[in-house]
mmCIF file of N, CA and C in Angstrom:
data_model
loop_
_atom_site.group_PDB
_atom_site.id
_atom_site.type_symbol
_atom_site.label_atom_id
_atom_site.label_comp_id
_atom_site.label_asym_id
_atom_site.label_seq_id
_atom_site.Cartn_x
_atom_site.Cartn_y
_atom_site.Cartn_z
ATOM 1 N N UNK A 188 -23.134 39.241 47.022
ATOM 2 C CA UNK A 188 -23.420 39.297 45.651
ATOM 3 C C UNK A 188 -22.302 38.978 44.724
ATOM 4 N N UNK A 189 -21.177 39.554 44.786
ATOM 5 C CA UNK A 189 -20.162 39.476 43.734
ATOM 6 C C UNK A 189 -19.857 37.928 43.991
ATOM 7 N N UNK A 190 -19.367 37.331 45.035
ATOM 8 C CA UNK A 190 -18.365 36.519 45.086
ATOM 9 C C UNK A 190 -19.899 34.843 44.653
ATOM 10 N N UNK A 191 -20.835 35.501 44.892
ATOM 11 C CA UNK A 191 -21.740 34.414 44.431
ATOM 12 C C UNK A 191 -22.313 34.723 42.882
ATOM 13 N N UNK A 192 -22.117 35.514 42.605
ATOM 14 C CA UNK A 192 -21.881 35.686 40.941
ATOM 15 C C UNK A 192 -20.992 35.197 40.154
ATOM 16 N N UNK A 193 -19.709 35.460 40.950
ATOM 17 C CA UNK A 193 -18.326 34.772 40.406
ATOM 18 C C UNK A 193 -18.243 33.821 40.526
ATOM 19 N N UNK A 194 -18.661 32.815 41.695
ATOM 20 C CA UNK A 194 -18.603 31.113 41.710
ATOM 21 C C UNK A 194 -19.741 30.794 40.437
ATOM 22 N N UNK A 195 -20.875 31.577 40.267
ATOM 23 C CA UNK A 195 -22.014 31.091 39.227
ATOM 24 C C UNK A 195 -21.442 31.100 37.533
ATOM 25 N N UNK A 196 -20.369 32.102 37.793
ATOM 26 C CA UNK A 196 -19.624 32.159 36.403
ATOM 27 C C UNK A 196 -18.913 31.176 36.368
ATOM 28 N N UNK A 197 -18.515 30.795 37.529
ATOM 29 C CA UNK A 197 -17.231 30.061 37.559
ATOM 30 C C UNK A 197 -17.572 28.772 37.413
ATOM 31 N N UNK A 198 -18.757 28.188 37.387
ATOM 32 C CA UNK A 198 -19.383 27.088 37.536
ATOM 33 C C UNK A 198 -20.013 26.674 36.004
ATOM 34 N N UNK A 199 -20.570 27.854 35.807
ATOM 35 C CA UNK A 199 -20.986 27.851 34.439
ATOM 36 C C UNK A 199 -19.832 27.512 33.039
ATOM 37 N N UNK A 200 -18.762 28.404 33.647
ATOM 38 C CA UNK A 200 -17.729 28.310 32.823
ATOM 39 C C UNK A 200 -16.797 26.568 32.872
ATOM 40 N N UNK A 201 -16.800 26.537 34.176
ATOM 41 C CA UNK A 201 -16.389 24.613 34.010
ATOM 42 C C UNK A 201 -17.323 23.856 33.320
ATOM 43 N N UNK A 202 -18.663 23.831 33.452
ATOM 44 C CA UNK A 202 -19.573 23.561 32.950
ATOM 45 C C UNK A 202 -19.447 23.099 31.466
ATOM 46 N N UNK A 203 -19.276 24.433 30.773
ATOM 47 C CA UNK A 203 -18.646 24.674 29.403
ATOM 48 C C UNK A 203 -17.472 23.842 29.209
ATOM 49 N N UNK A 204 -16.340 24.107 30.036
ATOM 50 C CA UNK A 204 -15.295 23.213 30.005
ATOM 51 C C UNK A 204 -15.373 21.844 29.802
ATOM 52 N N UNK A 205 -16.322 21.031 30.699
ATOM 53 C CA UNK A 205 -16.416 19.625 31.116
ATOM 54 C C UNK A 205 -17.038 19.400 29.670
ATOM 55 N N UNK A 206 -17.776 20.388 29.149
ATOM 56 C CA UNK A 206 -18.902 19.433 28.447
ATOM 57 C C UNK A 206 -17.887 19.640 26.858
ATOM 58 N N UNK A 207 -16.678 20.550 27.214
ATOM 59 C CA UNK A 207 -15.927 20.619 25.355
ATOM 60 C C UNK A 207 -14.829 19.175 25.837
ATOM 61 N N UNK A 208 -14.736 18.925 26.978
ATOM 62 C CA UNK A 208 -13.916 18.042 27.183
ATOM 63 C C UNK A 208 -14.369 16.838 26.539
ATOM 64 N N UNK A 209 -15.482 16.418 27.389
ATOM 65 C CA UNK A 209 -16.157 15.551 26.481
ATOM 66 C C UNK A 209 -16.073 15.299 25.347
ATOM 67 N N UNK A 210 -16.855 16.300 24.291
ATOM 68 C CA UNK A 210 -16.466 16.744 23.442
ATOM 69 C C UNK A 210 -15.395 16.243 22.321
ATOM 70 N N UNK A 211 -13.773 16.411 22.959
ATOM 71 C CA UNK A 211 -12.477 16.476 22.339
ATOM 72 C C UNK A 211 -12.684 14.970 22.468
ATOM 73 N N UNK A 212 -12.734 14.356 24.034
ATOM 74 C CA UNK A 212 -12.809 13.382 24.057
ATOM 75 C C UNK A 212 -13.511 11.621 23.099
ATOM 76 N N UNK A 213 -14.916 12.675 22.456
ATOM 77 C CA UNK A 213 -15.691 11.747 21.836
ATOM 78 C C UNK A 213 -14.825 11.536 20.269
ATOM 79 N N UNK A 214 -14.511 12.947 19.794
ATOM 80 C CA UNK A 214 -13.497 12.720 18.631
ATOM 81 C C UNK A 214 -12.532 12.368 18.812
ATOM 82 N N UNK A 215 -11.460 12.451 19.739
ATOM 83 C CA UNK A 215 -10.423 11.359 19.826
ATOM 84 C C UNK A 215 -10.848 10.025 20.140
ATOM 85 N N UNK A 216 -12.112 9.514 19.872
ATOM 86 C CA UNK A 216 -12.411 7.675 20.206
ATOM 87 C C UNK A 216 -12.716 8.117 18.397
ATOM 88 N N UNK A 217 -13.877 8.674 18.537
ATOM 89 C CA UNK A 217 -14.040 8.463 16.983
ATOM 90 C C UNK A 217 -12.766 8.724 16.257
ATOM 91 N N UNK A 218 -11.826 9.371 15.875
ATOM 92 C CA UNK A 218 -10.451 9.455 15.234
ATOM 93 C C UNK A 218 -9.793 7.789 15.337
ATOM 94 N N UNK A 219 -9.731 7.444 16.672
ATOM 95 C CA UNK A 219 -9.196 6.111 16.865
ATOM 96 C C UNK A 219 -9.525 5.131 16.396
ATOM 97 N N UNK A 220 -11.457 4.830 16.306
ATOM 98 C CA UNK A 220 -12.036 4.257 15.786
ATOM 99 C C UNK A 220 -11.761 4.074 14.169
ATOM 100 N N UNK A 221 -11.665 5.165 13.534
ATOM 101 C CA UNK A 221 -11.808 5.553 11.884
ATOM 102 C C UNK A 221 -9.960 5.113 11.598
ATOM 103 N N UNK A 222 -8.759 5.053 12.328
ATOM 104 C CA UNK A 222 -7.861 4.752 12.558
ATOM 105 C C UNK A 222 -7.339 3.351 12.048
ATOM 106 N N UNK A 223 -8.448 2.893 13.398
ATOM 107 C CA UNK A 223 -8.437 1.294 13.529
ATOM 108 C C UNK A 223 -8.939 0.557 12.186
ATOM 109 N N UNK A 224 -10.037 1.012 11.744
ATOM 110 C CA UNK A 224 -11.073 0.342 10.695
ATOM 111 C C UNK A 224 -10.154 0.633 9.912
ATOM 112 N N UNK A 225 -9.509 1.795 9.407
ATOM 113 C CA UNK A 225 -8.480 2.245 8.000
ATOM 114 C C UNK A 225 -7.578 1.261 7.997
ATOM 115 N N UNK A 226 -6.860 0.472 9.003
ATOM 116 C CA UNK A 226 -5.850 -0.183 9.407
ATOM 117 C C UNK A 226 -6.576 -1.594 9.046
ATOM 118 N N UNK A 227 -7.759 -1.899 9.377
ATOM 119 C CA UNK A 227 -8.238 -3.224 8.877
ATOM 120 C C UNK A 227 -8.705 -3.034 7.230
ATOM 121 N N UNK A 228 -9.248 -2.215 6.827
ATOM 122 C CA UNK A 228 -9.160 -2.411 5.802
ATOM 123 C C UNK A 228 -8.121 -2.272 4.310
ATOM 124 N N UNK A 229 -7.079 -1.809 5.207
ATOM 125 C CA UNK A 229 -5.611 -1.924 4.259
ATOM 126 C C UNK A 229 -5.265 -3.048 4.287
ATOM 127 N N UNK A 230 -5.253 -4.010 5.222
ATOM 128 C CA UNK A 230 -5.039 -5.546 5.154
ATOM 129 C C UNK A 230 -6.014 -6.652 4.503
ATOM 130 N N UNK A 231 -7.230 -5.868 4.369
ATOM 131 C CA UNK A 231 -7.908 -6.301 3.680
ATOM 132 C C UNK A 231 -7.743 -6.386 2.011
ATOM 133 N N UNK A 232 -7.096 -5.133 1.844
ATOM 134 C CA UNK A 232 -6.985 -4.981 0.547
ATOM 135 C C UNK A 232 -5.797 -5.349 0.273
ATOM 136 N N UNK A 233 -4.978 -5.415 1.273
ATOM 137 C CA UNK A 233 -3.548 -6.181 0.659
ATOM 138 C C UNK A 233 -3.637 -7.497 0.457
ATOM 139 N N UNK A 234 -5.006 -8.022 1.392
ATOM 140 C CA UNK A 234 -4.845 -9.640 0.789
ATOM 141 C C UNK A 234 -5.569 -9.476 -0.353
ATOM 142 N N UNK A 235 -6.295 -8.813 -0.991
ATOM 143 C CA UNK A 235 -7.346 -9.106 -2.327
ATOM 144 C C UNK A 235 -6.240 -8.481 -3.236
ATOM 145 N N UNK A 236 -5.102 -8.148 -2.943
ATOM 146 C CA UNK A 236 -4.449 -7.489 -3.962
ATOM 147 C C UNK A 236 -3.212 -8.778 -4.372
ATOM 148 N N UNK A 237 -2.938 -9.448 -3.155
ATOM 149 C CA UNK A 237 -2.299 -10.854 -3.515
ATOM 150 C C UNK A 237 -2.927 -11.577 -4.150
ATOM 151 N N UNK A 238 -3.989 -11.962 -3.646
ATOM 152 C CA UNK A 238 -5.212 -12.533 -4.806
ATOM 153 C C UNK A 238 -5.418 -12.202 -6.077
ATOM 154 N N UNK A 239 -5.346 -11.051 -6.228
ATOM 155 C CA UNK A 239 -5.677 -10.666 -7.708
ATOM 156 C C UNK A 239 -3.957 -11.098 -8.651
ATOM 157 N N UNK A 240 -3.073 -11.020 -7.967
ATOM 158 C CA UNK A 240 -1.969 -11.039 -8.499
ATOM 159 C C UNK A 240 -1.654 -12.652 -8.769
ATOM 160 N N UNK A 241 -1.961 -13.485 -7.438
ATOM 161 C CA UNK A 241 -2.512 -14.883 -8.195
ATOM 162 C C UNK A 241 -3.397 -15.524 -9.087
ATOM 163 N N UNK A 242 -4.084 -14.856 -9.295
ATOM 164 C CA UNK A 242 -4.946 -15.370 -10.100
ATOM 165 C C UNK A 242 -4.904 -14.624 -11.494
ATOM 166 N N UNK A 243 -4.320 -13.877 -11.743
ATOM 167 C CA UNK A 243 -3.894 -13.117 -13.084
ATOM 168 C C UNK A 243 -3.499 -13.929 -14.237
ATOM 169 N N UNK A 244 -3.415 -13.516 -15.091
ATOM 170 C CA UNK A 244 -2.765 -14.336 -16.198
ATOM 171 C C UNK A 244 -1.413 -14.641 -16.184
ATOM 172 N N UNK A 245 -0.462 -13.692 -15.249
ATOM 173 C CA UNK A 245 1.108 -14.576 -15.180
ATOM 174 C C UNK A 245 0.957 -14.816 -13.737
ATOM 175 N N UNK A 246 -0.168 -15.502 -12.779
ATOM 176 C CA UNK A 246 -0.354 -15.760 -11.853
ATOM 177 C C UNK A 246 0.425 -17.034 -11.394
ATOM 178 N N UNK A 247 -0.268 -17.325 -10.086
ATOM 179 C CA UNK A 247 0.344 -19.117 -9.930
ATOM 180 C C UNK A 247 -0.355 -20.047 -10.794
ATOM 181 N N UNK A 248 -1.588 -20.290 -10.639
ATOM 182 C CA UNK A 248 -2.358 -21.175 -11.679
ATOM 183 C C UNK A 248 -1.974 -21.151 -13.295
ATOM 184 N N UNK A 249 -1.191 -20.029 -13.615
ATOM 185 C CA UNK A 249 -1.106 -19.876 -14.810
ATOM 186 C C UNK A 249 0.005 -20.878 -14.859
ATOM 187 N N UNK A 250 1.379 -20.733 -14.429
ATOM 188 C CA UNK A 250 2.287 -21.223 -14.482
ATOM 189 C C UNK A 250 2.402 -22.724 -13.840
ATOM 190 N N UNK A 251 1.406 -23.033 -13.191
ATOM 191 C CA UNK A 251 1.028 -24.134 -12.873
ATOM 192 C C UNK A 251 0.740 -25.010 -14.067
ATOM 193 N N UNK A 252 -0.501 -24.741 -14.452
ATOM 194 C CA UNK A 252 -1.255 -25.488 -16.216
ATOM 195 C C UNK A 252 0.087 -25.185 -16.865
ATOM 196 N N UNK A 253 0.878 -24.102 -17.508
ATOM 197 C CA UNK A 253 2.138 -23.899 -18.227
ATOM 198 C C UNK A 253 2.706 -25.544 -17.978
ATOM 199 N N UNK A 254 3.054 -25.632 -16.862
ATOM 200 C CA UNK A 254 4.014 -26.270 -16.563
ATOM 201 C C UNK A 254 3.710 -28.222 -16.492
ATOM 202 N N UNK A 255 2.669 -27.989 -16.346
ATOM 203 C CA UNK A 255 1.589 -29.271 -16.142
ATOM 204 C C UNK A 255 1.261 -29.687 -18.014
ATOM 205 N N UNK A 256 0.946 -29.118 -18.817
ATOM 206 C CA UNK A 256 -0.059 -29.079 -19.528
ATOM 207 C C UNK A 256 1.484 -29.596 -21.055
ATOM 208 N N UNK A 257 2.423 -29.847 -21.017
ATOM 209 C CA UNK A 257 2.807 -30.373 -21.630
ATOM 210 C C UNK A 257 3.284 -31.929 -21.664
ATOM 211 N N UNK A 258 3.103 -32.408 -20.226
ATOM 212 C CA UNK A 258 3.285 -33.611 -19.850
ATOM 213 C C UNK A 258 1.492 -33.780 -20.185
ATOM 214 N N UNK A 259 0.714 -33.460 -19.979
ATOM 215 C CA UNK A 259 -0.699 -33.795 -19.877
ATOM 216 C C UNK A 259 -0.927 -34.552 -21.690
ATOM 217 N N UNK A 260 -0.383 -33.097 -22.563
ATOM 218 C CA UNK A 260 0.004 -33.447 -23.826
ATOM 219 C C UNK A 260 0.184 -34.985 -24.091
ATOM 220 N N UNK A 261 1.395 -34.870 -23.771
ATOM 221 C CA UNK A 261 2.968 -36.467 -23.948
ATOM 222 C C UNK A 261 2.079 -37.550 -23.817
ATOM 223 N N UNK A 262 1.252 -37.253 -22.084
ATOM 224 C CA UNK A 262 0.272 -38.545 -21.754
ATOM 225 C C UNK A 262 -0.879 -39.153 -22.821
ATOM 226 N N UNK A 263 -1.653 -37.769 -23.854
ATOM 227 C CA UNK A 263 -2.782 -38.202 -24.541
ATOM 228 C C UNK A 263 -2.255 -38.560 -25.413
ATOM 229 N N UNK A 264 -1.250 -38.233 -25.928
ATOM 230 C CA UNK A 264 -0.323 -39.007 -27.133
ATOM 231 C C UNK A 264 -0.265 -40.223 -27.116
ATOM 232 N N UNK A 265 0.252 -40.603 -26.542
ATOM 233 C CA UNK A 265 0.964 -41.793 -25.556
ATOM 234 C C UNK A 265 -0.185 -42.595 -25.739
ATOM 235 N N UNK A 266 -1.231 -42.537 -25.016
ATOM 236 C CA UNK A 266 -2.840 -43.337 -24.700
ATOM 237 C C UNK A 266 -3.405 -43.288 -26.502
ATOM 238 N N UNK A 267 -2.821 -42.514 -27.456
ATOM 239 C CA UNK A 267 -3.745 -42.089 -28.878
ATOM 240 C C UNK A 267 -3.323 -42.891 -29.523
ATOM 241 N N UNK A 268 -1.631 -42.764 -29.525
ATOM 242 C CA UNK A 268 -0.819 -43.829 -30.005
ATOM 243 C C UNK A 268 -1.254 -45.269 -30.018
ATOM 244 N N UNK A 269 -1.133 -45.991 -28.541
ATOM 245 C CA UNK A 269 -1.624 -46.994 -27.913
ATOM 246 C C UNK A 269 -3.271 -47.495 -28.741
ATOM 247 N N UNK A 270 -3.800 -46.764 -28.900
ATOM 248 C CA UNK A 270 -5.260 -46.799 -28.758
ATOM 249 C C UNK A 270 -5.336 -47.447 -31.073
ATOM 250 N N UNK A 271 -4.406 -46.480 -31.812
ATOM 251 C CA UNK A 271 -4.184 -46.549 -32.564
ATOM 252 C C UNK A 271 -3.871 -47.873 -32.978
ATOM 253 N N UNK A 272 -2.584 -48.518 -32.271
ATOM 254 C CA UNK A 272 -1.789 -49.403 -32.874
ATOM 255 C C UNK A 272 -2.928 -50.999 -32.751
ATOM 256 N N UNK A 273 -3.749 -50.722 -31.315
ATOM 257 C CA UNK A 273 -4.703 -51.742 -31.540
ATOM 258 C C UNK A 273 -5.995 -51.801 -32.449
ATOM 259 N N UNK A 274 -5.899 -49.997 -32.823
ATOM 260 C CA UNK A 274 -7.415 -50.709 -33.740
ATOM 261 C C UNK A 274 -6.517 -50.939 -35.185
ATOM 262 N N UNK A 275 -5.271 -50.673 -35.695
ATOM 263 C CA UNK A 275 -4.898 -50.932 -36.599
ATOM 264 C C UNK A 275 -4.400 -52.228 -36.596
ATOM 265 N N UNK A 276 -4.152 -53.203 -35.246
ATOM 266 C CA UNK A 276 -4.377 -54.556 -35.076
ATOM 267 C C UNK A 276 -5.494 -54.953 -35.458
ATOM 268 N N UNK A 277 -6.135 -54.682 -35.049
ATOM 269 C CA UNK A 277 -7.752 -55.254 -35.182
ATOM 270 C C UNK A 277 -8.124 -55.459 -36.504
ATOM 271 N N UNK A 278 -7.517 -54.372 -37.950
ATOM 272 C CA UNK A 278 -8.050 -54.204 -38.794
ATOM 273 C C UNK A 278 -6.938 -54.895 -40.073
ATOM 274 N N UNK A 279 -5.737 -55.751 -38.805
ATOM 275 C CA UNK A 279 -4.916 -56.355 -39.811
ATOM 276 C C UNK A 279 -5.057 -57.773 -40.069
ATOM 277 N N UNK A 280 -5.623 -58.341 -41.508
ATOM 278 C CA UNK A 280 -5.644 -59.822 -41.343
ATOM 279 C C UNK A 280 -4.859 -60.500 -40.334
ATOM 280 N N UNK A 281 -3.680 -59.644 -40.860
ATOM 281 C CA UNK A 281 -2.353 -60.751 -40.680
ATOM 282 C C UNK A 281 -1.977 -60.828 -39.195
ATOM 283 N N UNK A 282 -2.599 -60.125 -38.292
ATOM 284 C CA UNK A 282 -2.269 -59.855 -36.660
ATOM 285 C C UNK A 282 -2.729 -61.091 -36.181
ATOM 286 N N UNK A 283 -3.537 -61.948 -36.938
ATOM 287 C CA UNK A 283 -3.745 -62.983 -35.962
ATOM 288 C C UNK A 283 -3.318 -64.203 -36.043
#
């Protein structure tokens, strides 16, 4: 009687054991899991956070057009000028 009572405890009680093991076990994947994903989505947000910083108003594109957009100027001048001096040919007796 006793010593087959005590293996039934004793069985019962691993029992218990195996199944908290498990258990610890399933939350340390899930912990790892929630880990991993936290870790992808910080890189995620570090690239949308470069992004946002390019595309801002003292971004790259900004300083791009800045930098572009006074020669763009010079050029329509240039072509207005041009465009000018022939219709004010056109409209001079004496040009021909």
């Amino acid at each position: 009687g006793t010593v087959s009572y005590e293996l039934t405890d004793l069985h019962g009680k691993l029992l218990n054991l195996s199944g908290k093991l498990k258990m610890a076990e399933k939350s340390r994947q899930d912990a790892n899991d929630g880990i991993n994903r936290l870790k992808e989505l910080e890189q995620q947000y570090q690239g949308y956070e470069y992004y946002q910083k390019a595309v801002q108003r003292d971004g790259v594109p900004y300083h791009l057009i800045s930098q572009a957009l006074p020669q763009i100027e010079s050029e329509i001048n240039n072509i207005l000028k041009f465009r000018m001096a022939i219709i004010n040919n056109e409209n001079d007796p004496n040009s021909i």
